[in-house]
């Protein structure tokens, strides 16, 4: 069987340990091409670069086992450039990560890691975003490699439903402590901001965004529950953002009556 | 009755004609505070600023009818700063726009205008994003003002379902040509990229992202259909991105069997 062509990207930048671990696992499964940001692009959401130029640089040597490019743009730009300017076709899979830090719950919407996966999904490419609940550069990705491999192979074998990509988060545990993999829904949680207000040396106010993650969703079918209880969480994510359930209600509004 | 407190923001920047029109309409309805980016932030998706400082400047004079701030960050940053550092409470409504250009269909996911509305929704604030299908700086916003007012008043009166914000797009038509307002679903469409590859004066390749919007979704219940047929489209948008319909299917995968 022909090896699947796998695009690997992330949002922490091409030199992050997380993506190096993901490349290791993917090399056991398929032909790997890396197109990743040349600098950290965390919390970029689904940003694309339309008011600036994009640079794409081949950074692997010609005899390297894996072809690697860095890109001056966002994670979404990386996917678009890979498909259009490197592959000239759809890869068989796009994987993003492994992110240094959680992308569970509402983080999916701020995440550069997940936006790359979502962009691939929009373009009809099976896609998975992987994140580890450890923000450290020195995070240990070894315990999760077997799970990444299993989820990836199952995705390649079974295929994903149309319009769905996977958001996979790993608890910060040793391999034998991880209880298993659970399919979950996104917990209804949010960040409560707290700005750190400071003054420049010239006396002008400025802010750093900080915040506290608040989860009041106690459902045992959520990603937050799974992660807190030692499981790997897998949330199927869609990019049809329509709140279909509220269309009927909104049709009762008097929007077309003359005043 | 006390006037509602309305936060106005956008992604084209505080000096864009679109936001000035929105401020005009909102001033007829409530107490308006503007917190908008100090420069264009189109296509920023749900980006937030975590690796850089944020500046917030009051730009209206002390005797001005409307209080205005510009912000060095993204549209989402504007909402977070407004709620936390200006209001110290939730406003009664957040409106974003009027965007110069469409945010219908899949554009909702790339849009800075909509990300501001979605952020407000996450924080429990009723929110609406408005966009006009005209990218020109000189776009005529007069024909849509009565529709903006009607939708806003209905939203304040009826309230939005929990977890739902509105994505409102206007066709580029004269007021009497607009047939009415339709509640729609997001059309399943996408951008097919085409990069414009150029060379720097030093001979290095670079790219501009361009693309073609392709809609193969012919449903008459979509925003694209409504807009093409002379209607204002209103799509209820949710930020629970879980593909609930696929959870049962994914539970049939062999993720927890030992190899």
Short mmCIF file of C-alpha atoms in Angstrom, two decimals:
data_model
loop_
_atom_site.label_atom_id
_atom_site.label_comp_id
_atom_site.label_asym_id
_atom_site.label_seq_id
_atom_site.Cartn_x
_atom_site.Cartn_y
_atom_site.Cartn_z
CA UNK A 1 0.00 0.00 0.00
CA UNK A 2 1.22 3.48 -0.82
CA UNK A 3 2.25 5.46 2.22
CA UNK A 4 -0.15 8.27 3.08
CA UNK A 5 1.08 11.83 2.52
CA UNK A 6 0.92 13.65 5.85
CA UNK A 7 1.17 17.41 6.35
CA UNK A 8 2.49 18.32 9.79
CA UNK A 9 2.08 21.83 11.17
CA UNK A 10 1.61 23.61 14.52
CA UNK A 11 1.36 27.04 16.12
CA UNK A 12 4.34 26.97 18.49
CA UNK A 13 6.73 27.24 15.57
CA UNK A 14 8.81 24.73 13.64
CA UNK A 15 11.48 24.34 16.33
CA UNK A 16 9.09 23.45 19.17
CA UNK A 17 9.66 20.05 20.83
CA UNK A 18 5.96 19.27 20.40
CA UNK A 19 6.09 19.25 16.61
CA UNK A 20 9.35 17.25 16.65
CA UNK A 21 7.54 14.52 18.61
CA UNK A 22 4.60 14.62 16.19
CA UNK A 23 7.00 14.30 13.25
CA UNK A 24 8.57 11.23 14.93
CA UNK A 25 5.22 9.46 15.19
CA UNK A 26 4.04 10.44 11.70
CA UNK A 27 7.28 9.17 10.16
CA UNK A 28 6.29 5.68 11.32
CA UNK A 29 2.98 6.00 9.47
CA UNK A 30 3.50 7.89 6.24
CA UNK A 31 5.44 10.26 4.05
CA UNK A 32 5.83 13.44 6.09
CA UNK A 33 6.11 17.04 4.91
CA UNK A 34 6.39 19.77 7.53
CA UNK A 35 5.14 23.31 6.90
CA UNK A 36 5.13 25.25 10.15
CA UNK A 37 5.40 28.86 11.32
CA UNK A 38 8.89 30.31 11.64
CA UNK A 39 7.94 31.77 15.02
CA UNK A 40 5.32 31.13 17.73
CA UNK A 41 1.75 31.83 16.55
CA UNK A 42 -0.20 30.80 19.61
CA UNK A 43 -3.69 32.20 20.15
CA UNK A 44 -3.86 33.33 16.54
CA UNK A 45 -7.32 31.82 16.09
CA UNK A 46 -8.25 31.39 12.45
CA UNK A 47 -6.22 34.41 11.33
CA UNK A 48 -4.95 34.58 7.76
CA UNK A 49 -2.44 36.98 6.25
CA UNK A 50 -4.03 39.22 3.63
CA UNK A 51 -2.36 42.56 4.31
CA UNK A 52 1.19 41.28 4.31
CA UNK A 53 3.51 39.16 2.22
CA UNK A 54 4.16 35.50 2.97
CA UNK A 55 7.53 33.78 2.83
CA UNK A 56 7.97 30.03 2.56
CA UNK A 57 11.48 28.63 3.09
CA UNK A 58 12.66 25.07 2.60
CA UNK A 59 14.74 24.43 5.72
CA UNK A 60 15.58 20.73 5.35
CA UNK A 61 18.67 19.67 3.45
CA UNK A 62 18.17 17.99 0.09
CA UNK A 63 19.16 14.58 1.47
CA UNK A 64 17.05 14.81 4.62
CA UNK A 65 14.52 12.06 5.37
CA UNK A 66 11.78 14.58 5.92
CA UNK A 67 11.06 17.69 3.88
CA UNK A 68 10.52 20.77 6.03
CA UNK A 69 9.45 24.32 5.29
CA UNK A 70 8.98 27.26 7.58
CA UNK A 71 6.50 30.00 6.80
CA UNK A 72 6.27 33.61 7.91
CA UNK A 73 2.49 33.43 8.34
CA UNK A 74 -0.12 31.91 10.61
CA UNK A 75 -0.95 28.21 11.01
CA UNK A 76 -3.84 28.65 8.55
CA UNK A 77 -1.46 30.25 6.03
CA UNK A 78 0.83 27.20 6.43
CA UNK A 79 -1.96 24.82 5.43
CA UNK A 80 -3.03 26.95 2.47
CA UNK A 81 0.55 27.33 1.20
CA UNK A 82 1.31 23.62 1.65
CA UNK A 83 -1.72 22.51 -0.34
CA UNK A 84 -1.37 25.07 -3.11
CA UNK A 85 2.35 25.71 -3.50
CA UNK A 86 4.04 22.51 -2.30
CA UNK A 87 1.71 19.54 -2.83
CA UNK A 88 -0.51 20.90 -5.60
CA UNK A 89 -2.99 18.33 -4.26
CA UNK A 90 -4.69 17.44 -1.02
CA UNK A 91 -2.52 15.48 1.41
CA UNK A 92 -4.12 12.36 2.89
CA UNK A 93 -3.98 13.81 6.38
CA UNK A 94 -3.09 17.01 8.20
CA UNK A 95 -1.93 16.86 11.80
CA UNK A 96 -1.24 19.92 13.94
CA UNK A 97 0.68 20.14 17.19
CA UNK A 98 1.60 18.70 19.53
CA UNK A 99 0.65 21.95 21.21
CA UNK A 100 2.44 22.93 24.38
CA UNK A 101 -0.70 23.53 26.45
CA UNK A 102 -4.39 22.75 26.45
CA UNK A 103 -6.78 23.34 23.57
CA UNK A 104 -9.75 21.77 25.28
CA UNK A 105 -13.17 23.38 25.70
CA UNK A 106 -13.49 26.99 24.47
CA UNK A 107 -9.73 27.10 23.76
CA UNK A 108 -10.55 25.47 20.42
CA UNK A 109 -11.72 28.89 19.22
CA UNK A 110 -8.54 30.79 20.16
CA UNK A 111 -6.14 28.04 19.16
CA UNK A 112 -3.74 28.33 16.25
CA UNK A 113 -3.14 24.58 16.47
CA UNK A 114 -6.81 23.82 15.97
CA UNK A 115 -7.29 26.53 13.33
CA UNK A 116 -4.75 24.73 11.14
CA UNK A 117 -6.71 21.49 11.55
CA UNK A 118 -10.01 23.29 10.90
CA UNK A 119 -8.60 24.92 7.76
CA UNK A 120 -7.54 21.50 6.48
CA UNK A 121 -11.05 20.24 7.25
CA UNK A 122 -12.62 23.10 5.31
CA UNK A 123 -10.46 22.10 2.35
CA UNK A 124 -11.67 18.50 2.63
CA UNK A 125 -8.51 17.04 4.22
CA UNK A 126 -8.87 14.70 7.23
CA UNK A 127 -7.31 16.57 10.11
CA UNK A 128 -6.39 16.23 13.77
CA UNK A 129 -5.07 18.74 16.28
CA UNK A 130 -3.06 17.34 19.20
CA UNK A 131 -2.36 19.20 22.46
CA UNK A 132 -0.71 18.26 25.73
CA UNK A 133 -1.77 19.84 29.02
CA UNK A 134 1.74 21.06 29.73
CA UNK A 135 2.85 24.55 28.69
CA UNK A 136 6.53 23.87 29.37
CA UNK A 137 9.05 23.81 26.54
CA UNK A 138 10.52 20.75 28.30
CA UNK A 139 7.18 18.93 28.36
CA UNK A 140 7.46 15.15 28.05
CA UNK A 141 5.74 13.97 24.88
CA UNK A 142 6.92 10.34 25.14
CA UNK A 143 3.92 9.09 27.16
CA UNK A 144 1.43 10.20 24.49
CA UNK A 145 3.13 8.90 21.35
CA UNK A 146 1.36 5.53 21.32
CA UNK A 147 -2.01 7.27 21.66
CA UNK A 148 -1.21 9.69 18.84
CA UNK A 149 -0.29 6.75 16.63
CA UNK A 150 -3.47 4.84 17.46
CA UNK A 151 -5.78 7.82 16.83
CA UNK A 152 -3.97 8.69 13.59
CA UNK A 153 -4.12 5.16 12.18
CA UNK A 154 -7.78 4.83 13.12
CA UNK A 155 -8.50 8.14 11.38
CA UNK A 156 -6.67 7.05 8.23
CA UNK A 157 -8.41 3.67 8.28
CA UNK A 158 -11.96 4.69 9.10
CA UNK A 159 -12.05 8.22 7.67
CA UNK A 160 -13.69 11.17 9.38
CA UNK A 161 -17.30 12.25 8.89
CA UNK A 162 -17.59 15.08 6.34
CA UNK A 163 -17.15 18.51 7.91
CA UNK A 164 -15.54 17.13 11.07
CA UNK A 165 -11.97 17.37 12.41
CA UNK A 166 -10.64 16.04 15.72
CA UNK A 167 -9.47 18.03 18.71
CA UNK A 168 -7.33 15.70 20.82
CA UNK A 169 -6.01 16.72 24.24
CA UNK A 170 -3.74 14.71 26.51
CA UNK A 171 -3.53 14.88 30.30
CA UNK A 172 -0.08 15.47 31.75
CA UNK A 173 0.44 11.93 33.02
CA UNK A 174 2.77 8.97 32.66
CA UNK A 175 1.76 6.53 29.94
CA UNK A 176 0.55 3.84 32.34
CA UNK A 177 -1.50 6.41 34.25
CA UNK A 178 -3.57 7.33 31.18
CA UNK A 179 -6.84 5.42 31.47
CA UNK A 180 -7.87 5.47 27.82
CA UNK A 181 -9.41 7.61 25.09
CA UNK A 182 -12.87 9.18 25.32
CA UNK A 183 -15.01 10.83 22.63
CA UNK A 184 -16.30 14.02 24.26
CA UNK A 185 -18.19 17.23 23.72
CA UNK A 186 -16.56 20.64 24.25
CA UNK A 187 -17.17 21.73 27.86
CA UNK A 188 -19.07 25.00 28.25
CA UNK A 189 -16.28 26.94 29.92
CA UNK A 190 -14.63 30.31 29.39
CA UNK A 191 -11.68 32.49 30.29
CA UNK A 192 -12.39 35.21 32.82
CA UNK A 193 -9.90 37.89 31.91
CA UNK A 194 -7.79 39.78 34.32
CA UNK A 195 -5.60 42.41 32.75
CA UNK A 196 -2.24 43.14 34.30
CA UNK A 197 -2.06 46.94 34.03
CA UNK A 198 1.41 48.50 34.00
CA UNK A 199 3.10 51.74 33.09
CA UNK A 200 5.75 52.26 30.41
CA UNK A 201 8.97 53.99 31.51
CA UNK A 202 7.32 57.13 30.04
CA UNK A 203 4.28 56.72 32.30
CA UNK A 204 1.75 55.49 29.74
CA UNK A 205 -0.68 52.71 30.74
CA UNK A 206 -0.49 49.38 29.00
CA UNK A 207 -1.90 45.91 29.60
CA UNK A 208 -0.96 42.26 29.53
CA UNK A 209 -3.84 39.86 28.95
CA UNK A 210 -4.06 37.19 31.62
CA UNK A 211 -7.03 35.23 32.82
CA UNK A 212 -8.52 32.39 34.75
CA UNK A 213 -10.14 29.38 33.09
CA UNK A 214 -13.57 28.85 34.60
CA UNK A 215 -15.50 25.64 33.94
CA UNK A 216 -18.94 25.33 35.49
CA UNK A 217 -19.94 22.51 33.13
CA UNK A 218 -19.87 19.38 35.26
CA UNK A 219 -20.96 16.99 32.48
CA UNK A 220 -19.09 13.69 32.45
CA UNK A 221 -19.30 13.69 28.65
CA UNK A 222 -17.05 16.78 28.37
CA UNK A 223 -13.40 17.06 27.44
CA UNK A 224 -12.66 18.80 30.73
CA UNK A 225 -14.08 15.89 32.71
CA UNK A 226 -12.13 13.35 30.67
CA UNK A 227 -8.83 15.19 31.10
CA UNK A 228 -9.36 15.76 34.82
CA UNK A 229 -10.06 12.05 35.21
CA UNK A 230 -7.01 10.71 33.40
CA UNK A 231 -8.40 10.18 29.90
CA UNK A 232 -7.34 11.46 26.49
CA UNK A 233 -10.19 13.65 25.16
CA UNK A 234 -11.25 13.53 21.51
CA UNK A 235 -13.79 16.19 20.50
CA UNK A 236 -15.22 16.09 16.97
CA UNK A 237 -15.18 19.72 15.81
CA UNK A 238 -17.28 21.20 13.02
CA UNK A 239 -16.90 24.47 11.14
CA UNK A 240 -20.55 24.93 10.33
CA UNK A 241 -21.09 27.43 13.13
CA UNK A 242 -24.85 27.73 12.49
CA UNK A 243 -26.91 27.33 15.66
CA UNK A 244 -29.45 25.23 13.76
CA UNK A 245 -31.56 24.70 16.89
CA UNK A 246 -32.34 28.41 17.16
CA UNK A 247 -33.49 29.06 13.58
CA UNK A 248 -37.09 28.16 14.32
CA UNK A 249 -37.16 30.46 17.35
CA UNK A 250 -35.65 33.39 15.44
CA UNK A 251 -38.28 32.96 12.74
CA UNK A 252 -40.87 34.05 15.32
CA UNK A 253 -39.23 37.50 15.50
CA UNK A 254 -41.00 40.44 13.82
CA UNK A 255 -38.18 41.33 11.48
CA UNK A 256 -40.24 41.84 8.34
CA UNK A 257 -43.20 43.76 9.69
CA UNK A 258 -43.49 47.39 8.71
CA UNK A 259 -43.23 49.80 11.64
CA UNK B 1 -36.57 53.02 30.82
CA UNK B 2 -32.82 53.23 31.23
CA UNK B 3 -30.97 53.38 27.95
CA UNK B 4 -29.08 50.17 27.14
CA UNK B 5 -25.28 50.32 27.28
CA UNK B 6 -23.96 49.36 23.85
CA UNK B 7 -20.36 48.44 23.04
CA UNK B 8 -19.46 49.14 19.41
CA UNK B 9 -16.40 47.59 17.82
CA UNK B 10 -15.18 46.37 14.42
CA UNK B 11 -12.16 44.98 12.59
CA UNK B 12 -11.60 47.64 9.92
CA UNK B 13 -10.36 50.07 12.56
CA UNK B 14 -11.93 52.96 14.45
CA UNK B 15 -11.81 55.38 11.54
CA UNK B 16 -13.63 53.14 9.04
CA UNK B 17 -16.87 54.58 7.59
CA UNK B 18 -18.65 51.32 8.46
CA UNK B 19 -18.23 51.76 12.20
CA UNK B 20 -19.20 55.43 11.99
CA UNK B 21 -22.53 54.37 10.44
CA UNK B 22 -23.04 51.77 13.14
CA UNK B 23 -22.34 54.38 15.83
CA UNK B 24 -24.98 56.65 14.23
CA UNK B 25 -27.64 53.97 14.46
CA UNK B 26 -26.71 52.83 17.97
CA UNK B 27 -26.82 56.42 19.25
CA UNK B 28 -30.54 56.43 18.48
CA UNK B 29 -31.00 53.33 20.64
CA UNK B 30 -28.71 53.51 23.66
CA UNK B 31 -25.66 54.81 25.42
CA UNK B 32 -22.74 54.07 23.11
CA UNK B 33 -19.12 53.35 23.97
CA UNK B 34 -16.72 52.60 21.12
CA UNK B 35 -13.65 50.41 21.62
CA UNK B 36 -12.15 49.56 18.25
CA UNK B 37 -8.76 48.64 16.79
CA UNK B 38 -6.39 51.51 16.00
CA UNK B 39 -5.62 49.89 12.62
CA UNK B 40 -7.26 47.39 10.28
CA UNK B 41 -7.53 43.89 11.76
CA UNK B 42 -9.40 42.10 9.01
CA UNK B 43 -9.13 38.32 8.74
CA UNK B 44 -7.73 38.09 12.25
CA UNK B 45 -10.14 35.30 13.18
CA UNK B 46 -10.42 34.83 16.92
CA UNK B 47 -6.85 35.94 17.58
CA UNK B 48 -5.94 37.37 20.97
CA UNK B 49 -2.78 39.16 22.02
CA UNK B 50 -0.82 37.19 24.60
CA UNK B 51 2.77 37.73 23.51
CA UNK B 52 2.58 41.49 23.22
CA UNK B 53 1.45 44.50 25.21
CA UNK B 54 -1.93 46.15 24.69
CA UNK B 55 -2.57 49.88 24.60
CA UNK B 56 -5.98 51.45 25.12
CA UNK B 57 -6.35 55.16 24.32
CA UNK B 58 -9.35 57.38 24.95
CA UNK B 59 -9.68 59.29 21.70
CA UNK B 60 -12.91 61.22 22.25
CA UNK B 61 -12.82 64.63 23.89
CA UNK B 62 -14.21 64.91 27.41
CA UNK B 63 -17.30 66.79 26.18
CA UNK B 64 -18.03 64.44 23.26
CA UNK B 65 -21.47 62.84 22.98
CA UNK B 66 -19.92 59.42 22.54
CA UNK B 67 -16.96 57.95 24.40
CA UNK B 68 -14.41 56.34 22.10
CA UNK B 69 -11.26 54.33 22.68
CA UNK B 70 -8.84 52.82 20.25
CA UNK B 71 -6.88 49.70 21.06
CA UNK B 72 -3.61 48.32 19.71
CA UNK B 73 -4.94 44.75 19.71
CA UNK B 74 -7.37 42.54 17.84
CA UNK B 75 -11.18 42.83 17.81
CA UNK B 76 -11.34 40.15 20.53
CA UNK B 77 -8.86 42.12 22.64
CA UNK B 78 -11.15 45.17 22.25
CA UNK B 79 -14.11 43.32 23.72
CA UNK B 80 -12.07 41.90 26.60
CA UNK B 81 -10.55 45.29 27.45
CA UNK B 82 -13.90 47.08 27.21
CA UNK B 83 -15.63 44.70 29.58
CA UNK B 84 -12.80 44.49 32.09
CA UNK B 85 -11.07 47.85 32.05
CA UNK B 86 -13.75 50.31 30.91
CA UNK B 87 -17.21 49.05 31.92
CA UNK B 88 -16.26 46.74 34.80
CA UNK B 89 -19.58 45.06 33.94
CA UNK B 90 -21.25 43.44 30.96
CA UNK B 91 -22.75 45.90 28.49
CA UNK B 92 -26.34 45.19 27.42
CA UNK B 93 -25.27 44.62 23.82
CA UNK B 94 -22.16 44.37 21.69
CA UNK B 95 -22.35 45.23 18.00
CA UNK B 96 -19.46 44.80 15.59
CA UNK B 97 -19.02 46.30 12.12
CA UNK B 98 -20.37 47.42 9.83
CA UNK B 99 -17.73 45.41 8.02
CA UNK B 100 -16.60 46.58 4.61
CA UNK B 101 -17.18 43.26 2.84
CA UNK B 102 -18.99 39.97 3.29
CA UNK B 103 -18.80 37.76 6.35
CA UNK B 104 -21.36 35.26 5.09
CA UNK B 105 -20.86 31.50 4.91
CA UNK B 106 -17.39 30.23 5.88
CA UNK B 107 -16.11 33.82 6.19
CA UNK B 108 -17.55 33.79 9.71
CA UNK B 109 -14.52 31.74 10.77
CA UNK B 110 -11.88 34.12 9.35
CA UNK B 111 -13.69 37.31 10.29
CA UNK B 112 -12.42 39.73 12.91
CA UNK B 113 -15.84 41.40 12.92
CA UNK B 114 -17.56 38.17 13.86
CA UNK B 115 -14.85 37.12 16.31
CA UNK B 116 -15.60 40.24 18.36
CA UNK B 117 -19.30 39.31 18.41
CA UNK B 118 -18.48 35.69 19.26
CA UNK B 119 -16.18 36.79 22.10
CA UNK B 120 -19.00 38.91 23.53
CA UNK B 121 -21.30 35.90 23.22
CA UNK B 122 -18.82 33.70 25.08
CA UNK B 123 -18.85 36.29 27.88
CA UNK B 124 -22.66 36.19 28.01
CA UNK B 125 -23.28 39.49 26.21
CA UNK B 126 -25.95 39.63 23.44
CA UNK B 127 -24.00 40.34 20.27
CA UNK B 128 -24.45 41.02 16.57
CA UNK B 129 -21.92 41.33 13.75
CA UNK B 130 -22.98 43.43 10.75
CA UNK B 131 -21.35 43.28 7.31
CA UNK B 132 -22.12 44.88 3.95
CA UNK B 133 -21.26 43.13 0.68
CA UNK B 134 -19.15 46.06 -0.49
CA UNK B 135 -15.40 46.14 0.19
CA UNK B 136 -15.03 49.80 -0.84
CA UNK B 137 -14.08 52.43 1.72
CA UNK B 138 -16.74 54.60 0.05
CA UNK B 139 -19.45 51.94 0.47
CA UNK B 140 -22.93 53.38 1.04
CA UNK B 141 -24.23 52.35 4.46
CA UNK B 142 -27.36 54.55 4.35
CA UNK B 143 -29.62 51.90 2.75
CA UNK B 144 -29.02 49.43 5.58
CA UNK B 145 -29.42 51.68 8.62
CA UNK B 146 -33.14 51.01 9.09
CA UNK B 147 -32.49 47.26 8.97
CA UNK B 148 -29.67 47.51 11.51
CA UNK B 149 -31.98 49.43 13.83
CA UNK B 150 -34.81 46.92 13.47
CA UNK B 151 -32.58 43.89 14.13
CA UNK B 152 -30.89 45.59 17.08
CA UNK B 153 -34.14 46.63 18.75
CA UNK B 154 -35.62 43.16 18.24
CA UNK B 155 -32.49 41.63 19.79
CA UNK B 156 -32.67 43.93 22.81
CA UNK B 157 -36.40 43.28 23.21
CA UNK B 158 -36.54 39.53 22.68
CA UNK B 159 -33.06 38.52 23.84
CA UNK B 160 -30.90 35.93 22.09
CA UNK B 161 -30.87 32.21 22.88
CA UNK B 162 -28.00 31.28 25.22
CA UNK B 163 -24.78 30.56 23.36
CA UNK B 164 -25.94 32.26 20.16
CA UNK B 165 -24.83 35.48 18.42
CA UNK B 166 -26.07 36.88 15.12
CA UNK B 167 -24.14 37.16 11.87
CA UNK B 168 -25.95 39.74 9.73
CA UNK B 169 -24.96 40.41 6.13
CA UNK B 170 -26.45 43.00 3.79
CA UNK B 171 -26.62 42.85 0.00
CA UNK B 172 -25.22 45.85 -1.86
CA UNK B 173 -28.56 47.28 -2.90
CA UNK B 174 -30.64 50.42 -2.56
CA UNK B 175 -32.98 50.42 0.43
CA UNK B 176 -36.14 49.88 -1.63
CA UNK B 177 -34.50 47.01 -3.50
CA UNK B 178 -33.90 45.00 -0.30
CA UNK B 179 -36.71 42.45 -0.10
CA UNK B 180 -36.57 41.74 3.63
CA UNK B 181 -34.70 39.86 6.34
CA UNK B 182 -34.22 36.08 6.36
CA UNK B 183 -33.00 33.75 9.11
CA UNK B 184 -30.52 31.44 7.39
CA UNK B 185 -27.95 28.74 7.87
CA UNK B 186 -24.29 29.21 6.92
CA UNK B 187 -23.81 28.03 3.32
CA UNK B 188 -21.29 25.21 2.88
CA UNK B 189 -18.81 27.16 0.78
CA UNK B 190 -15.07 27.77 0.86
CA UNK B 191 -12.24 29.84 -0.51
CA UNK B 192 -10.11 28.17 -3.14
CA UNK B 193 -6.75 29.83 -2.71
CA UNK B 194 -4.61 31.08 -5.46
CA UNK B 195 -1.29 32.51 -4.33
CA UNK B 196 0.21 35.36 -6.28
CA UNK B 197 3.90 34.41 -6.34
CA UNK B 198 6.38 37.26 -6.79
CA UNK B 199 10.06 37.96 -6.32
CA UNK B 200 11.60 40.51 -3.97
CA UNK B 201 14.07 42.99 -5.52
CA UNK B 202 16.73 40.59 -4.14
CA UNK B 203 15.22 37.65 -6.04
CA UNK B 204 13.58 35.80 -3.13
CA UNK B 205 10.13 34.26 -3.68
CA UNK B 206 7.19 35.57 -1.71
CA UNK B 207 3.43 35.20 -1.88
CA UNK B 208 0.24 37.20 -1.62
CA UNK B 209 -2.81 35.22 -0.57
CA UNK B 210 -5.70 35.60 -2.97
CA UNK B 211 -8.55 33.26 -3.69
CA UNK B 212 -11.88 32.54 -5.24
CA UNK B 213 -15.03 32.02 -3.20
CA UNK B 214 -16.71 28.80 -4.30
CA UNK B 215 -20.24 27.98 -3.18
CA UNK B 216 -21.69 24.69 -4.34
CA UNK B 217 -24.42 24.76 -1.68
CA UNK B 218 -27.61 25.59 -3.57
CA UNK B 219 -29.89 25.47 -0.50
CA UNK B 220 -32.49 28.25 -0.41
CA UNK B 221 -32.16 28.34 3.37
CA UNK B 222 -28.53 29.58 3.18
CA UNK B 223 -27.11 33.04 3.71
CA UNK B 224 -25.59 32.99 0.22
CA UNK B 225 -28.98 32.33 -1.37
CA UNK B 226 -30.63 35.10 0.66
CA UNK B 227 -27.96 37.66 -0.26
CA UNK B 228 -27.96 36.70 -3.93
CA UNK B 229 -31.73 37.10 -3.96
CA UNK B 230 -31.94 40.54 -2.40
CA UNK B 231 -32.46 39.65 1.26
CA UNK B 232 -30.59 40.56 4.43
CA UNK B 233 -29.19 37.29 5.88
CA UNK B 234 -29.24 36.60 9.62
CA UNK B 235 -27.34 33.46 10.69
CA UNK B 236 -27.47 32.41 14.35
CA UNK B 237 -23.88 31.46 15.22
CA UNK B 238 -22.78 29.23 18.09
CA UNK B 239 -19.36 28.77 19.65
CA UNK B 240 -19.91 25.22 20.79
CA UNK B 241 -17.98 23.74 17.88
CA UNK B 242 -18.70 20.13 18.89
CA UNK B 243 -20.02 18.03 16.01
CA UNK B 244 -22.57 16.40 18.32
CA UNK B 245 -24.02 14.32 15.47
CA UNK B 246 -20.74 12.45 15.00
CA UNK B 247 -20.07 11.44 18.62
CA UNK B 248 -22.07 8.22 18.33
CA UNK B 249 -20.20 7.24 15.17
CA UNK B 250 -16.79 7.93 16.69
CA UNK B 251 -17.68 5.77 19.66
CA UNK B 252 -17.65 2.78 17.28
CA UNK B 253 -13.90 3.29 16.66
CA UNK B 254 -11.47 0.88 18.26
CA UNK B 255 -9.56 3.45 20.26
CA UNK B 256 -9.34 1.60 23.53
CA UNK B 257 -8.55 -1.92 22.38
CA UNK B 258 -5.09 -3.24 23.10
CA UNK B 259 -3.06 -3.92 19.98
#
